[in-house]
Amino acid sequence: MTTAPEVGRDRRRKEDARLITGRTNWTDNIQLPGMLYVAFLRSPMAHARIRNVDVSGVLGQDGVVAAYTGADLAAEQGSLPCAWPVTEDIVIPDHPPMAVDEVRYVGEAVACVVATDRYVAADMLELIEIDYEPLPPVLDMEAALAEGASLVHSDKGTNASFTWPFSAGDVDAAFGDDAVVVSRRYVQQRLIPAAMEPRSVVVAPEGDGYTMWSATQIPHVLRLMLAMVTGIAEHQLRVVAPDVGGGFGSKLQVTAEEVITLLLAKRLRKPVKWTEGRTEGIQTTHHGRDQIQKVALAADRDGRFRGLKIELLADMGAYLMLVTPGVPLLGAFMFPAIYKFDAYSFTCTGVFTTKMPTDAYRGAGRPEATYAIERLVDEMAVELRMDPMELRRRNWIKHEEFPYTTIATLTYDTGNYEAATEKALQLFGYDKLRAEQADRRERGDAVQLGIGISTFTEMCGLAPSRILGQLAYGAGGWESASVRMLPTGKVEVVTGSSAHGQGHETAWSQIAADQLGVPFEDVTVLHGDTRVSPKGMDTYGSRSLAVGGTALVQACDRVVDKAKRIAAHMLEASEEDIEFEGGTFRVRGTPEPATTIQEVALATFAAHDLPEGVEASLDSDATFDPENFSYPHGTHLCAAEVDTETGMVKLRSYVAVDDVGVVINPLIVEGQVHGGLAQGIAQALYEEAVYDSEGNLLTSTLADYLIPSAADLPEFVTDRTETPSTTNPLGVKGVGEAGTIASTPAVVNAVVDAIRQFGVNDVPMPCSPEHVWRAIQEAGGEPATTLGRGPGR
Amino acid sequence: MIPAKFSYVRPESLDEAVQALDGAGEDTKVLAGGQSLLPLLRLRLAYPEAIVDLTRLGELRGVRDEGGHLWIGSGTTHHELIRDPLVRQHAGLLAQTAATVADPAVRHRGTLGGSLAHADPAADLPATVLTLDGELVVRGPGGERTIPASSFFVDYLTSVLRPAEILTGIRIPKTWGGWNFHYEKFCRTAQSWAIVGVAAAVRRSDGAVAEARLGLTNMGSTPLRAQAVEAAVQSSAPGSHDALRAAAASADDGTSPPSDLHGQADYRRHLVRVLTARALITASRL
Ligand SMILES: Cc1cc2nc3c(=O)[nH]c(=O)nc-3n(C[C@H](O)[C@H](O)[C@H](O)COP(=O)(O)OP(=O)(O)OC[C@H]3O[C@@H](n4cnc5c(N)ncnc54)[C@H](O)[C@@H]3O)c2cc1C
């Protein structure tokens, strides 16, 4: 039986029916007998000493089971972990899950109430009395580093957590007198991940141990970390990530609420549940981005790039969480992007502020890097009076130069920037849009047109364990897979990566179906439960397919190898003469005799007649540790209309040509690109977490923190080129973050391009109408003598 | 949503509802579509002890032609306003404005009465009712009274409604026959609130604009009329886009716009001039 290969097929996602209808096991849907509910009292102050917390008013009230302060749990709650101490002298402050002596951001938990009903628990919070002694908030990174600044952690003597430098080549020479230099200061605003499903956790005591269900991306890492933080033995903890409704990095965390809920279940010997409200989540689920970037690009007059200097301040927030300090480092290697440089220097200082900690958010470090370099290249093009695409062409790595080791020491295995760009330009109609732009400028139209380019690359497939070790990360980057051949020839695939919306169940089924020659429908994929898939590194950094998918291929190969020996025995031939194709074993060159993998599975199960020394199982495990990252790339082009009278930006068209290597399921890739674009465009135009001068988060509802919907986005034109990665046998690269990484600079480049004639060379993100309007005003541009000429809605 | 505890009644008739409210103080709230009240409960910014749910009251629903005016039940949802043939015929601006409110889920629940009673200056429908010279009919323990929209709004989230009063209907005079309308809403995402909104009604005569009525959203603590522009139009009878733009230059006169996350006051002043010009131009069909 030979059927069309599954890989490359537009399979609708197996998991969607249950996810879309909500008829599924979201953590908050879990109800257990005798379950209790915990609610957290949170600090209303950005920075204060806790003089006293009094929960006595709560105890004894109807429905109340217990109430605790941070001090009550101080002996057992431990400190929330930071797994990425990026330098030897890094300052890692203690991070108690519930504050004991001091609060350092609005929303930090200070006490909790456990009740038989979640409404009672919430009501009771108002009866807790707390005496705070206000301390000065620390909100501005640059001020925080100045001499005599108020400290977030007074015992540390500094607001700097670490400084991480990197340098290659002769930077001074590159920036010598004969160089054309463009220097800028860009701000990556703070963002709120806002996954659709709020965080939720349920912990039930079971025997001597505990089962935790959590809306997490990282059940395996979480179990290990919980064991280390709480001292509960690892084998007595089972962590389940049931269906999880999005994460974007925000659920790549070990949270205060997870630790406390576990400790409460332990103390009270009852199942305990916590689910955040949306505002609570906006305040206390880790935030993303928040960097000040001082960047400089040096080039020859003819446009050849010479050097790149990057100085970052990265806002850590009040504490270091799981990978907080590592996020800017993931970007450190990506500033040089697709370009060739003689020299590069990078330094990043992590800064404490009295705000919610930051951590991984879709792209983690790489969007920041891509933004800076792609914005800078556009600015350099203006400086040199060159077409920005031509400038890129002159500097990017040519397809025949791969593998290429960049100035940041990464070796890009493959890529073809020319091909992706060619395709994008065609789809976009670049020349025609440039002509329209010139025409609108000429006419002084109230609506101006801008074109933005982003020829991006990123590193994903996290990560070679060896490199993670060199970067002081606390764990490896391998992934595991197991294949279980059931007696009827049906297949259970177990993966250690942990899907939370990506569609693993479909993609993994497609891979296993091809590798084993079984129908797609005959494969089920199990994940996200430490008891079902005991080994894993979970899902983040566009790693699942490149690393976990490869482990699956290896596990399938092992199944086929075992089956081949048994098939040879069944067909009375020697193993070397057996060939396997489309699920059938036959003797090389002859159509008959033959046996199918399903028949071999049944024969193996029966075990009546197995060859000498062969065990009665086809099941196989594999662990894959990549040698290198993978490097998706692409060319994104954006046309933006800017209403110069109001500052409103409207995206007219967006073309994304991505090269993510071999595509397992085009439909899923398309979905990832669309969602990614929406999120990257959101940073460019809409989203910003704003704290006021007291450290209150002003954007604490979705009415103030603006997330765009389909109605705000143009119809995306997406296409692909396919340059297989050579670092894994599938040739895949990863697509989870590409859209987000690429689109932010493409959009801002387009906005700036549209209004450059007024003297504007930057608009701070998000490019809200007001920011755009002020940029025009501040540049002295008075676009129209009489207002009101632009379009209505 | 985890609001504080409250008691809840759902009367079956208007009389019953009025009784339930009689003597009740500030701590009793009526519930219509819940699209403004529930967010307040969720954030624990409101702590009503009791909620009187109006959604069963047939008396608050429907649209009727009452001769000189249109009567629109306060319980009419935004979605119904968009669709209703009488509203479209006699008060097209209301239908147009309702279509810009939030998203379909909100429009299917939120009501015209709730939007007016809530008196949020950032809401779209109040400025439009003000522009159309609407009147609000109110029932309380002491009987019925009718309040012109121009004296209904007092301050941010504050109207002349007394705690025990129910807004039953809105009257729109049927005098808008020869007028054209446009609601110009300026917001950052399709589903977000207006940074500034301009409701325009325009009557043309002899190829020029003879009269205009203009209501402003989010330009002060209540919805406002752009009286200076109305007067300028009246006196100059603008017959070209440039003339309309010139008239719109005084759109921010007498306003006191807020400064918030979505716009500083000076930006709103600038915007209202631009948007008023655009609203006039679009409505004038010139
Ligand atoms: C996500 C979202 C986005 C929104 N965006 C917009 C927008 O862009 N533009 C806009 O204009 N609005 C917007 N709204 C608000 C929406 O239009 C509300 O429906 C409206 O403001 C209130 O109507 P309601 O029927 O829901 O009133 P409710 O929420 O039920 O009540 C609001 C207030 O009015 C009182 N009240 C209600 N009915 C009466 C009555 N008959 N008599 C006396 N008092 C009464 C209540 O006691 C309460 O104080 C949005 C709402 C949401 C949730």
mmCIF file with all atom_site columns, N, CA and C in Angstrom, chain A residues 638-676:
data_model
loop_
_atom_site.group_PDB
_atom_site.id
_atom_site.type_symbol
_atom_site.label_atom_id
_atom_site.label_alt_id
_atom_site.label_comp_id
_atom_site.label_asym_id
_atom_site.label_entity_id
_atom_site.label_seq_id
_atom_site.pdbx_PDB_ins_code
_atom_site.Cartn_x
_atom_site.Cartn_y
_atom_site.Cartn_z
_atom_site.occupancy
_atom_site.B_iso_or_equiv
_atom_site.pdbx_formal_charge
_atom_site.auth_seq_id
_atom_site.auth_comp_id
_atom_site.auth_asym_id
_atom_site.auth_atom_id
_atom_site.pdbx_PDB_model_num
ATOM 1   N N  . CYS A 1 638 ? 5.542  45.608 3.941  1.00 0.00 ? 638 CYS A N  1
ATOM 2   C CA . CYS A 1 638 ? 4.316  46.205 4.454  1.00 0.00 ? 638 CYS A CA 1
ATOM 3   C C  . CYS A 1 638 ? 4.086  47.558 3.797  1.00 0.00 ? 638 CYS A C  1
ATOM 4   N N  . ALA A 1 639 ? 2.868  47.783 3.379  1.00 0.00 ? 639 ALA A N  1
ATOM 5   C CA . ALA A 1 639 ? 2.495  49.114 2.891  1.00 0.00 ? 639 ALA A CA 1
ATOM 6   C C  . ALA A 1 639 ? 1.515  49.704 3.889  1.00 0.00 ? 639 ALA A C  1
ATOM 7   N N  . ALA A 1 640 ? 1.855  50.886 4.395  1.00 0.00 ? 640 ALA A N  1
ATOM 8   C CA . ALA A 1 640 ? 1.011  51.527 5.403  1.00 0.00 ? 640 ALA A CA 1
ATOM 9   C C  . ALA A 1 640 ? 0.562  52.893 4.915  1.00 0.00 ? 640 ALA A C  1
ATOM 10  N N  . GLU A 1 641 ? -0.702 53.171 5.132  1.00 0.00 ? 641 GLU A N  1
ATOM 11  C CA . GLU A 1 641 ? -1.215 54.505 4.845  1.00 0.00 ? 641 GLU A CA 1
ATOM 12  C C  . GLU A 1 641 ? -1.268 55.275 6.149  1.00 0.00 ? 641 GLU A C  1
ATOM 13  N N  . VAL A 1 642 ? -0.707 56.453 6.147  1.00 0.00 ? 642 VAL A N  1
ATOM 14  C CA . VAL A 1 642 ? -0.734 57.280 7.344  1.00 0.00 ? 642 VAL A CA 1
ATOM 15  C C  . VAL A 1 642 ? -1.572 58.519 7.050  1.00 0.00 ? 642 VAL A C  1
ATOM 16  N N  . ASP A 1 643 ? -2.606 58.672 7.838  1.00 0.00 ? 643 ASP A N  1
ATOM 17  C CA . ASP A 1 643 ? -3.444 59.870 7.755  1.00 0.00 ? 643 ASP A CA 1
ATOM 18  C C  . ASP A 1 643 ? -2.699 60.966 8.512  1.00 0.00 ? 643 ASP A C  1
ATOM 19  N N  . THR A 1 644 ? -2.116 61.879 7.788  1.00 0.00 ? 644 THR A N  1
ATOM 20  C CA . THR A 1 644 ? -1.217 62.841 8.441  1.00 0.00 ? 644 THR A CA 1
ATOM 21  C C  . THR A 1 644 ? -1.965 63.854 9.294  1.00 0.00 ? 644 THR A C  1
ATOM 22  N N  . GLU A 1 645 ? -3.258 63.951 9.121  1.00 0.00 ? 645 GLU A N  1
ATOM 23  C CA . GLU A 1 645 ? -4.024 64.889 9.945  1.00 0.00 ? 645 GLU A CA 1
ATOM 24  C C  . GLU A 1 645 ? -4.357 64.323 11.318 1.00 0.00 ? 645 GLU A C  1
ATOM 25  N N  . THR A 1 646 ? -4.542 63.021 11.388 1.00 0.00 ? 646 THR A N  1
ATOM 26  C CA . THR A 1 646 ? -4.912 62.403 12.664 1.00 0.00 ? 646 THR A CA 1
ATOM 27  C C  . THR A 1 646 ? -3.807 61.516 13.215 1.00 0.00 ? 646 THR A C  1
ATOM 28  N N  . GLY A 1 647 ? -2.880 61.113 12.365 1.00 0.00 ? 647 GLY A N  1
ATOM 29  C CA . GLY A 1 647 ? -1.852 60.178 12.792 1.00 0.00 ? 647 GLY A CA 1
ATOM 30  C C  . GLY A 1 647 ? -2.271 58.722 12.677 1.00 0.00 ? 647 GLY A C  1
ATOM 31  N N  . MET A 1 648 ? -3.462 58.477 12.215 1.00 0.00 ? 648 MET A N  1
ATOM 32  C CA . MET A 1 648 ? -3.939 57.091 12.143 1.00 0.00 ? 648 MET A CA 1
ATOM 33  C C  . MET A 1 648 ? -3.192 56.311 11.066 1.00 0.00 ? 648 MET A C  1
ATOM 34  N N  . VAL A 1 649 ? -2.778 55.102 11.446 1.00 0.00 ? 649 VAL A N  1
ATOM 35  C CA . VAL A 1 649 ? -2.086 54.227 10.505 1.00 0.00 ? 649 VAL A CA 1
ATOM 36  C C  . VAL A 1 649 ? -3.037 53.124 10.070 1.00 0.00 ? 649 VAL A C  1
ATOM 37  N N  . LYS A 1 650 ? -3.079 52.908 8.784  1.00 0.00 ? 650 LYS A N  1
ATOM 38  C CA . LYS A 1 650 ? -3.881 51.796 8.279  1.00 0.00 ? 650 LYS A CA 1
ATOM 39  C C  . LYS A 1 650 ? -2.970 50.934 7.412  1.00 0.00 ? 650 LYS A C  1
ATOM 40  N N  . LEU A 1 651 ? -2.945 49.665 7.698  1.00 0.00 ? 651 LEU A N  1
ATOM 41  C CA . LEU A 1 651 ? -2.111 48.791 6.877  1.00 0.00 ? 651 LEU A CA 1
ATOM 42  C C  . LEU A 1 651 ? -2.852 48.483 5.593  1.00 0.00 ? 651 LEU A C  1
ATOM 43  N N  . ARG A 1 652 ? -2.213 48.791 4.514  1.00 0.00 ? 652 ARG A N  1
ATOM 44  C CA . ARG A 1 652 ? -2.878 48.592 3.233  1.00 0.00 ? 652 ARG A CA 1
ATOM 45  C C  . ARG A 1 652 ? -2.615 47.183 2.716  1.00 0.00 ? 652 ARG A C  1
ATOM 46  N N  . SER A 1 653 ? -1.370 46.751 2.780  1.00 0.00 ? 653 SER A N  1
ATOM 47  C CA . SER A 1 653 ? -1.101 45.369 2.375  1.00 0.00 ? 653 SER A CA 1
ATOM 48  C C  . SER A 1 653 ? 0.103  44.848 3.136  1.00 0.00 ? 653 SER A C  1
ATOM 49  N N  . TYR A 1 654 ? 0.148  43.543 3.267  1.00 0.00 ? 654 TYR A N  1
ATOM 50  C CA . TYR A 1 654 ? 1.253  42.921 3.991  1.00 0.00 ? 654 TYR A CA 1
ATOM 51  C C  . TYR A 1 654 ? 1.591  41.614 3.294  1.00 0.00 ? 654 TYR A C  1
ATOM 52  N N  . VAL A 1 655 ? 2.826  41.516 2.853  1.00 0.00 ? 655 VAL A N  1
ATOM 53  C CA . VAL A 1 655 ? 3.276  40.286 2.194  1.00 0.00 ? 655 VAL A CA 1
ATOM 54  C C  . VAL A 1 655 ? 4.338  39.630 3.061  1.00 0.00 ? 655 VAL A C  1
ATOM 55  N N  . ALA A 1 656 ? 4.149  38.372 3.351  1.00 0.00 ? 656 ALA A N  1
ATOM 56  C CA . ALA A 1 656 ? 5.121  37.626 4.146  1.00 0.00 ? 656 ALA A CA 1
ATOM 57  C C  . ALA A 1 656 ? 5.560  36.399 3.353  1.00 0.00 ? 656 ALA A C  1
ATOM 58  N N  . VAL A 1 657 ? 6.805  36.411 2.954  1.00 0.00 ? 657 VAL A N  1
ATOM 59  C CA . VAL A 1 657 ? 7.353  35.191 2.351  1.00 0.00 ? 657 VAL A CA 1
ATOM 60  C C  . VAL A 1 657 ? 8.337  34.607 3.363  1.00 0.00 ? 657 VAL A C  1
ATOM 61  N N  . ASP A 1 658 ? 7.987  33.463 3.891  1.00 0.00 ? 658 ASP A N  1
ATOM 62  C CA . ASP A 1 658 ? 8.799  32.847 4.932  1.00 0.00 ? 658 ASP A CA 1
ATOM 63  C C  . ASP A 1 658 ? 9.473  31.594 4.411  1.00 0.00 ? 658 ASP A C  1
ATOM 64  N N  . ASP A 1 659 ? 10.683 31.388 4.902  1.00 0.00 ? 659 ASP A N  1
ATOM 65  C CA . ASP A 1 659 ? 11.377 30.133 4.611  1.00 0.00 ? 659 ASP A CA 1
ATOM 66  C C  . ASP A 1 659 ? 11.578 29.424 5.943  1.00 0.00 ? 659 ASP A C  1
ATOM 67  N N  . VAL A 1 660 ? 10.676 28.498 6.213  1.00 0.00 ? 660 VAL A N  1
ATOM 68  C CA . VAL A 1 660 ? 10.759 27.773 7.482  1.00 0.00 ? 660 VAL A CA 1
ATOM 69  C C  . VAL A 1 660 ? 11.231 26.347 7.232  1.00 0.00 ? 660 VAL A C  1
ATOM 70  N N  . GLY A 1 661 ? 11.893 26.155 6.083  1.00 0.00 ? 661 GLY A N  1
ATOM 71  C CA . GLY A 1 661 ? 12.384 24.813 5.763  1.00 0.00 ? 661 GLY A CA 1
ATOM 72  C C  . GLY A 1 661 ? 11.233 23.949 5.286  1.00 0.00 ? 661 GLY A C  1
ATOM 73  N N  . VAL A 1 662 ? 11.374 22.666 5.509  1.00 0.00 ? 662 VAL A N  1
ATOM 74  C CA . VAL A 1 662 ? 10.338 21.724 5.069  1.00 0.00 ? 662 VAL A CA 1
ATOM 75  C C  . VAL A 1 662 ? 9.080  21.951 5.900  1.00 0.00 ? 662 VAL A C  1
ATOM 76  N N  . VAL A 1 663 ? 7.953  21.893 5.236  1.00 0.00 ? 663 VAL A N  1
ATOM 77  C CA . VAL A 1 663 ? 6.685  22.149 5.914  1.00 0.00 ? 663 VAL A CA 1
ATOM 78  C C  . VAL A 1 663 ? 5.929  20.843 6.109  1.00 0.00 ? 663 VAL A C  1
ATOM 79  N N  . ILE A 1 664 ? 5.598  20.563 7.342  1.00 0.00 ? 664 ILE A N  1
ATOM 80  C CA . ILE A 1 664 ? 4.856  19.324 7.636  1.00 0.00 ? 664 ILE A CA 1
ATOM 81  C C  . ILE A 1 664 ? 3.384  19.519 7.284  1.00 0.00 ? 664 ILE A C  1
ATOM 82  N N  . ASN A 1 665 ? 2.838  20.661 7.748  1.00 0.00 ? 665 ASN A N  1
ATOM 83  C CA . ASN A 1 665 ? 1.416  20.917 7.508  1.00 0.00 ? 665 ASN A CA 1
ATOM 84  C C  . ASN A 1 665 ? 1.236  22.394 7.131  1.00 0.00 ? 665 ASN A C  1
ATOM 85  N N  . PRO A 1 666 ? 1.030  22.667 5.850  1.00 0.00 ? 666 PRO A N  1
ATOM 86  C CA . PRO A 1 666 ? 0.956  24.072 5.397  1.00 0.00 ? 666 PRO A CA 1
ATOM 87  C C  . PRO A 1 666 ? -0.124 24.879 6.110  1.00 0.00 ? 666 PRO A C  1
ATOM 88  N N  . LEU A 1 667 ? -1.219 24.222 6.451  1.00 0.00 ? 667 LEU A N  1
ATOM 89  C CA . LEU A 1 667 ? -2.323 24.929 7.111  1.00 0.00 ? 667 LEU A CA 1
ATOM 90  C C  . LEU A 1 667 ? -1.886 25.440 8.485  1.00 0.00 ? 667 LEU A C  1
ATOM 91  N N  . ILE A 1 668 ? -1.169 24.594 9.202  1.00 0.00 ? 668 ILE A N  1
ATOM 92  C CA . ILE A 1 668 ? -0.702 24.998 10.537 1.00 0.00 ? 668 ILE A CA 1
ATOM 93  C C  . ILE A 1 668 ? 0.340  26.106 10.404 1.00 0.00 ? 668 ILE A C  1
ATOM 94  N N  . VAL A 1 669 ? 1.208  25.975 9.430  1.00 0.00 ? 669 VAL A N  1
ATOM 95  C CA . VAL A 1 669 ? 2.232  27.003 9.216  1.00 0.00 ? 669 VAL A CA 1
ATOM 96  C C  . VAL A 1 669 ? 1.564  28.339 8.908  1.00 0.00 ? 669 VAL A C  1
ATOM 97  N N  . GLU A 1 670 ? 0.564  28.290 8.066  1.00 0.00 ? 670 GLU A N  1
ATOM 98  C CA . GLU A 1 670 ? -0.185 29.497 7.713  1.00 0.00 ? 670 GLU A CA 1
ATOM 99  C C  . GLU A 1 670 ? -0.790 30.135 8.970  1.00 0.00 ? 670 GLU A C  1
ATOM 100 N N  . GLY A 1 671 ? -1.376 29.293 9.794  1.00 0.00 ? 671 GLY A N  1
ATOM 101 C CA . GLY A 1 671 ? -1.988 29.788 11.033 1.00 0.00 ? 671 GLY A CA 1
ATOM 102 C C  . GLY A 1 671 ? -0.959 30.429 11.949 1.00 0.00 ? 671 GLY A C  1
ATOM 103 N N  . GLN A 1 672 ? 0.188  29.787 12.062 1.00 0.00 ? 672 GLN A N  1
ATOM 104 C CA . GLN A 1 672 ? 1.242  30.343 12.911 1.00 0.00 ? 672 GLN A CA 1
ATOM 105 C C  . GLN A 1 672 ? 1.716  31.686 12.371 1.00 0.00 ? 672 GLN A C  1
ATOM 106 N N  . VAL A 1 673 ? 1.844  31.779 11.052 1.00 0.00 ? 673 VAL A N  1
ATOM 107 C CA . VAL A 1 673 ? 2.305  33.043 10.459 1.00 0.00 ? 673 VAL A CA 1
ATOM 108 C C  . VAL A 1 673 ? 1.261  34.135 10.703 1.00 0.00 ? 673 VAL A C  1
ATOM 109 N N  . HIS A 1 674 ? -0.001 33.812 10.463 1.00 0.00 ? 674 HIS A N  1
ATOM 110 C CA . HIS A 1 674 ? -1.049 34.822 10.677 1.00 0.00 ? 674 HIS A CA 1
ATOM 111 C C  . HIS A 1 674 ? -1.055 35.319 12.122 1.00 0.00 ? 674 HIS A C  1
ATOM 112 N N  . GLY A 1 675 ? -1.060 34.391 13.051 1.00 0.00 ? 675 GLY A N  1
ATOM 113 C CA . GLY A 1 675 ? -1.100 34.780 14.463 1.00 0.00 ? 675 GLY A CA 1
ATOM 114 C C  . GLY A 1 675 ? 0.149  35.565 14.841 1.00 0.00 ? 675 GLY A C  1
ATOM 115 N N  . GLY A 1 676 ? 1.279  35.120 14.331 1.00 0.00 ? 676 GLY A N  1
ATOM 116 C CA . GLY A 1 676 ? 2.534  35.806 14.616 1.00 0.00 ? 676 GLY A CA 1
ATOM 117 C C  . GLY A 1 676 ? 2.527  37.222 14.082 1.00 0.00 ? 676 GLY A C  1
#
